[in-house]
Amino acid sequence: MKRALFFGLTTLDIQYYSDEFPEANVKVKTDPPEFFVGGPATNAAVAYAALNGEANLLAAIGESPFRSLFIDDFRSTGVSCLDLLKDQQVQPVLATVITSSGGQRTIFTHNPRKLAVSFDEKKLFDEHRPELLMLDGFYPEVAGRLAKEAKSRQIPVVFDGGSWKPHLPELLPFVDVPFAPMISIRPIAELPKLFLRFLINFQLPIRPSPGEQIQFW
């Protein structure tokens, strides 16, 4: 398989399992939570490594009491992590996930802070020689630079975003293979026209909301 570079959000997911979601002002005792490393690009890197692909993940983790959980997870899944915030004290992006016995889940999380880092994308591409770049739309100040560099080298850019983000009109022109699950979150009428045209030009499936029949344009 091709050497791939993944960039985007990396989270620490704290997973609780409960028979039902608690009512207000109720304390629920569960089994001890499980800890997972997550995030769209991160999950893609793990899946790619599981398929015997060479997965290099450019992430923003930094130094914190949770760092060993990230490093151990990447080591066990065969993902090579390149930390943009190495040696910087930062709080990682946390997500608390509550899953009911029926499989329904509720997630509490927060958006990452803006990345203020100095790095050389040309050197990065020269050293790791990726044949594929995958982005999830987070950290636009870095994602745009990576996409432009990949495009200049004729390296395919894959985009898989979970929700519409204001900077996507600037990023999408550099994308070769888009996945768009964010369509299921917002009604078609509310989608920015640029993104709709983008989907239509590529004859991509559009799902207005969960459970409805997939429509094509």
CSV table of C-alpha atoms in Angstrom, one decimal:
chain,number,residue,atom,x,y,z
A,1,MET,CA,0.0,0.0,0.0
A,2,LYS,CA,1.0,3.6,-0.4
A,3,ARG,CA,2.8,5.7,2.2
A,4,ALA,CA,0.2,8.0,3.7
A,5,LEU,CA,0.3,11.1,5.7
A,6,PHE,CA,-2.7,11.9,7.9
A,7,PHE,CA,-3.3,15.3,9.6
A,8,GLY,CA,-6.1,16.5,11.8
A,9,LEU,CA,-7.7,16.2,15.2
A,10,THR,CA,-6.4,13.8,17.8
A,11,THR,CA,-8.5,13.3,20.9
A,12,LEU,CA,-8.6,11.2,24.0
A,13,ASP,CA,-12.0,9.6,24.3
A,14,ILE,CA,-13.2,8.6,27.7
A,15,GLN,CA,-15.9,6.0,27.1
A,16,TYR,CA,-18.6,5.2,29.6
A,17,TYR,CA,-21.3,2.5,29.1
A,18,SER,CA,-24.7,3.0,30.7
A,19,ASP,CA,-28.0,1.2,30.4
A,20,GLU,CA,-29.7,4.6,29.8
A,21,PHE,CA,-28.7,8.2,29.8
A,22,PRO,CA,-29.1,9.8,33.3
A,23,GLU,CA,-31.8,12.2,34.2
A,24,ALA,CA,-30.9,15.6,35.6
A,25,ASN,CA,-29.3,15.7,39.1
A,26,VAL,CA,-28.7,12.0,39.1
A,27,LYS,CA,-25.3,10.3,39.7
A,28,VAL,CA,-24.9,7.1,37.8
A,29,LYS,CA,-22.4,4.4,38.7
A,30,THR,CA,-20.9,2.5,35.8
A,31,ASP,CA,-18.0,0.2,35.2
A,32,PRO,CA,-14.6,1.9,34.9
A,33,PRO,CA,-14.4,3.9,31.7
A,34,GLU,CA,-12.2,2.9,28.7
A,35,PHE,CA,-9.7,5.2,27.1
A,36,PHE,CA,-9.3,5.4,23.4
A,37,VAL,CA,-7.4,7.7,21.1
A,38,GLY,CA,-9.7,9.2,18.5
A,39,GLY,CA,-10.3,11.9,16.0
A,40,PRO,CA,-11.2,11.6,12.3
A,41,ALA,CA,-7.7,11.7,10.8
A,42,THR,CA,-6.4,9.6,13.7
A,43,ASN,CA,-9.0,6.9,13.3
A,44,ALA,CA,-8.2,6.8,9.5
A,45,ALA,CA,-4.5,6.4,10.3
A,46,VAL,CA,-5.2,3.5,12.6
A,47,ALA,CA,-7.5,1.8,10.1
A,48,TYR,CA,-4.9,2.3,7.4
A,49,ALA,CA,-2.1,0.8,9.5
A,50,ALA,CA,-4.4,-2.2,10.3
A,51,LEU,CA,-4.6,-2.8,6.5
A,52,ASN,CA,-0.8,-2.9,6.5
A,53,GLY,CA,-0.4,0.6,5.1
A,54,GLU,CA,2.4,2.9,6.2
A,55,ALA,CA,0.5,5.4,8.3
A,56,ASN,CA,2.3,8.6,9.4
A,57,LEU,CA,0.1,10.8,11.6
A,58,LEU,CA,0.9,14.5,12.0
A,59,ALA,CA,-0.8,15.4,15.3
A,60,ALA,CA,-1.0,18.1,17.9
A,61,ILE,CA,-0.6,16.3,21.3
A,62,GLY,CA,2.0,18.0,23.3
A,63,GLU,CA,3.1,17.3,26.9
A,64,SER,CA,0.5,16.4,29.5
A,65,PRO,CA,-0.3,13.7,32.0
A,66,PHE,CA,-2.2,11.9,29.2
A,67,ARG,CA,0.7,11.8,26.7
A,68,SER,CA,1.6,8.2,27.5
A,69,LEU,CA,-1.9,7.1,26.6
A,70,PHE,CA,-1.5,8.6,23.1
A,71,ILE,CA,2.0,7.1,22.6
A,72,ASP,CA,1.1,3.7,23.8
A,73,ASP,CA,-2.0,3.6,21.6
A,74,PHE,CA,0.0,4.6,18.5
A,75,ARG,CA,2.7,2.1,19.3
A,76,SER,CA,0.1,-0.7,19.6
A,77,THR,CA,-1.7,0.2,16.4
A,78,GLY,CA,1.4,0.7,14.3
A,79,VAL,CA,0.9,4.4,13.6
A,80,SER,CA,4.0,6.6,13.4
A,81,CYS,CA,3.1,9.9,15.2
A,82,LEU,CA,4.8,13.2,14.4
A,83,ASP,CA,3.9,15.6,17.1
A,84,LEU,CA,3.7,19.3,16.2
A,85,LEU,CA,3.5,20.3,19.8
A,86,LYS,CA,6.3,18.0,21.2
A,87,ASP,CA,7.9,19.5,24.4
A,88,GLN,CA,5.0,22.0,24.7
A,89,GLN,CA,2.7,21.9,27.7
A,90,VAL,CA,-0.8,21.8,26.4
A,91,GLN,CA,-4.1,20.3,27.4
A,92,PRO,CA,-5.2,17.7,24.8
A,93,VAL,CA,-8.7,17.6,23.3
A,94,LEU,CA,-10.9,15.4,25.5
A,95,ALA,CA,-14.2,13.8,24.6
A,96,THR,CA,-16.5,12.1,27.1
A,97,VAL,CA,-18.6,9.4,25.3
A,98,ILE,CA,-21.7,7.9,27.0
A,99,THR,CA,-23.1,4.9,25.2
A,100,SER,CA,-26.4,3.2,26.1
A,101,SER,CA,-27.2,-0.5,25.9
A,102,GLY,CA,-29.0,0.2,22.6
A,103,GLY,CA,-25.9,1.6,21.0
A,104,GLN,CA,-27.0,5.3,21.1
A,105,ARG,CA,-24.3,7.7,22.3
A,106,THR,CA,-23.9,11.2,23.6
A,107,ILE,CA,-20.6,13.0,23.3
A,108,PHE,CA,-19.2,16.0,25.2
A,109,THR,CA,-16.1,17.5,23.7
A,110,HIS,CA,-14.6,20.9,22.6
A,111,ASN,CA,-12.9,22.3,19.6
A,112,PRO,CA,-9.1,22.4,19.5
A,113,ARG,CA,-7.2,25.7,20.0
A,114,LYS,CA,-5.6,27.3,17.0
A,115,LEU,CA,-2.2,25.9,16.2
A,116,ALA,CA,0.7,28.4,16.5
A,117,VAL,CA,3.6,26.2,15.3
A,118,SER,CA,6.5,26.7,13.0
A,119,PHE,CA,7.3,23.8,10.6
A,120,ASP,CA,8.6,23.2,7.1
A,121,GLU,CA,6.1,21.4,5.0
A,122,LYS,CA,8.6,20.9,2.2
A,123,LYS,CA,11.0,19.2,4.5
A,124,LEU,CA,8.2,17.1,6.0
A,125,PHE,CA,7.3,15.8,2.5
A,126,ASP,CA,10.9,15.3,1.6
A,127,GLU,CA,11.6,13.2,4.7
A,128,HIS,CA,8.5,11.0,4.7
A,129,ARG,CA,7.7,10.9,1.0
A,130,PRO,CA,4.0,10.4,1.3
A,131,GLU,CA,2.1,9.2,-1.7
A,132,LEU,CA,-1.3,10.2,-0.2
A,133,LEU,CA,-2.4,13.0,2.1
A,134,MET,CA,-5.6,12.7,4.3
A,135,LEU,CA,-7.1,15.7,6.0
A,136,ASP,CA,-10.2,16.0,8.3
A,137,GLY,CA,-10.6,19.8,8.1
A,138,PHE,CA,-9.3,20.7,11.6
A,139,TYR,CA,-6.4,23.1,12.1
A,140,PRO,CA,-6.9,25.1,8.8
A,141,GLU,CA,-3.7,27.1,9.4
A,142,VAL,CA,-1.7,23.9,8.9
A,143,ALA,CA,-4.1,21.8,6.7
A,144,GLY,CA,-4.0,24.4,3.9
A,145,ARG,CA,-0.2,24.4,3.7
A,146,LEU,CA,-0.1,20.6,3.6
A,147,ALA,CA,-2.8,20.5,0.9
A,148,LYS,CA,-1.0,23.0,-1.3
A,149,GLU,CA,2.3,21.2,-0.9
A,150,ALA,CA,0.7,17.9,-1.8
A,151,LYS,CA,-0.9,19.4,-4.9
A,152,SER,CA,2.4,20.9,-6.1
A,153,ARG,CA,3.8,17.4,-5.9
A,154,GLN,CA,0.8,15.8,-7.6
A,155,ILE,CA,0.0,13.8,-4.4
A,156,PRO,CA,-3.7,12.9,-4.0
A,157,VAL,CA,-5.5,14.7,-1.2
A,158,VAL,CA,-8.3,12.9,0.6
A,159,PHE,CA,-10.7,14.9,2.8
A,160,ASP,CA,-13.1,13.4,5.4
A,161,GLY,CA,-14.8,16.0,7.4
A,162,GLY,CA,-17.4,15.6,10.1
A,163,SER,CA,-19.1,19.0,10.0
A,164,TRP,CA,-19.1,22.1,7.9
A,165,LYS,CA,-16.3,24.5,8.7
A,166,PRO,CA,-16.0,28.1,7.6
A,167,HIS,CA,-12.6,27.6,6.0
A,168,LEU,CA,-13.6,24.7,3.8
A,169,PRO,CA,-14.2,26.8,0.6
A,170,GLU,CA,-10.4,27.6,0.7
A,171,LEU,CA,-9.4,24.0,1.3
A,172,LEU,CA,-11.8,22.0,-1.0
A,173,PRO,CA,-10.2,23.1,-4.3
A,174,PHE,CA,-7.1,21.2,-3.3
A,175,VAL,CA,-9.0,18.0,-2.5
A,176,ASP,CA,-9.0,15.1,-5.0
A,177,VAL,CA,-11.2,12.5,-3.1
A,178,PRO,CA,-13.8,14.0,-0.7
A,179,PHE,CA,-16.0,12.1,1.8
A,180,ALA,CA,-18.8,14.2,3.2
A,181,PRO,CA,-20.6,12.8,6.2
A,182,MET,CA,-21.3,16.3,7.4
A,183,ILE,CA,-24.2,16.2,4.9
A,184,SER,CA,-26.2,14.1,7.4
A,185,ILE,CA,-26.0,16.8,10.0
A,186,ARG,CA,-27.4,19.8,8.1
A,187,PRO,CA,-30.4,20.1,5.7
A,188,ILE,CA,-29.5,20.4,2.1
A,189,ALA,CA,-31.0,23.9,1.9
A,190,GLU,CA,-28.5,25.1,4.6
A,191,LEU,CA,-25.4,23.9,2.9
A,192,PRO,CA,-23.1,26.5,1.4
A,193,LYS,CA,-23.6,26.6,-2.4
A,194,LEU,CA,-19.9,26.1,-3.1
A,195,PHE,CA,-19.9,22.8,-1.3
A,196,LEU,CA,-23.1,21.7,-3.0
A,197,ARG,CA,-21.5,22.5,-6.4
A,198,PHE,CA,-18.4,20.6,-5.4
A,199,LEU,CA,-20.4,17.5,-4.5
A,200,ILE,CA,-22.5,17.7,-7.7
A,201,ASN,CA,-19.4,18.1,-9.9
A,202,PHE,CA,-18.0,14.9,-8.4
A,203,GLN,CA,-21.4,13.1,-8.5
A,204,LEU,CA,-21.1,12.3,-4.9
A,205,PRO,CA,-23.9,10.8,-2.8
A,206,ILE,CA,-25.7,13.2,-0.6
A,207,ARG,CA,-27.7,12.1,2.4
A,208,PRO,CA,-29.9,14.9,3.8
A,209,SER,CA,-30.5,13.4,7.2
A,210,PRO,CA,-30.0,10.0,8.9
A,211,GLY,CA,-32.3,7.3,7.8
A,212,GLU,CA,-33.4,9.0,4.5
A,213,GLN,CA,-32.7,7.5,1.1
A,214,ILE,CA,-29.4,8.5,-0.5
A,215,GLN,CA,-29.9,11.0,-3.3
A,216,PHE,CA,-27.7,11.7,-6.3
A,217,TRP,CA,-27.2,14.7,-8.5
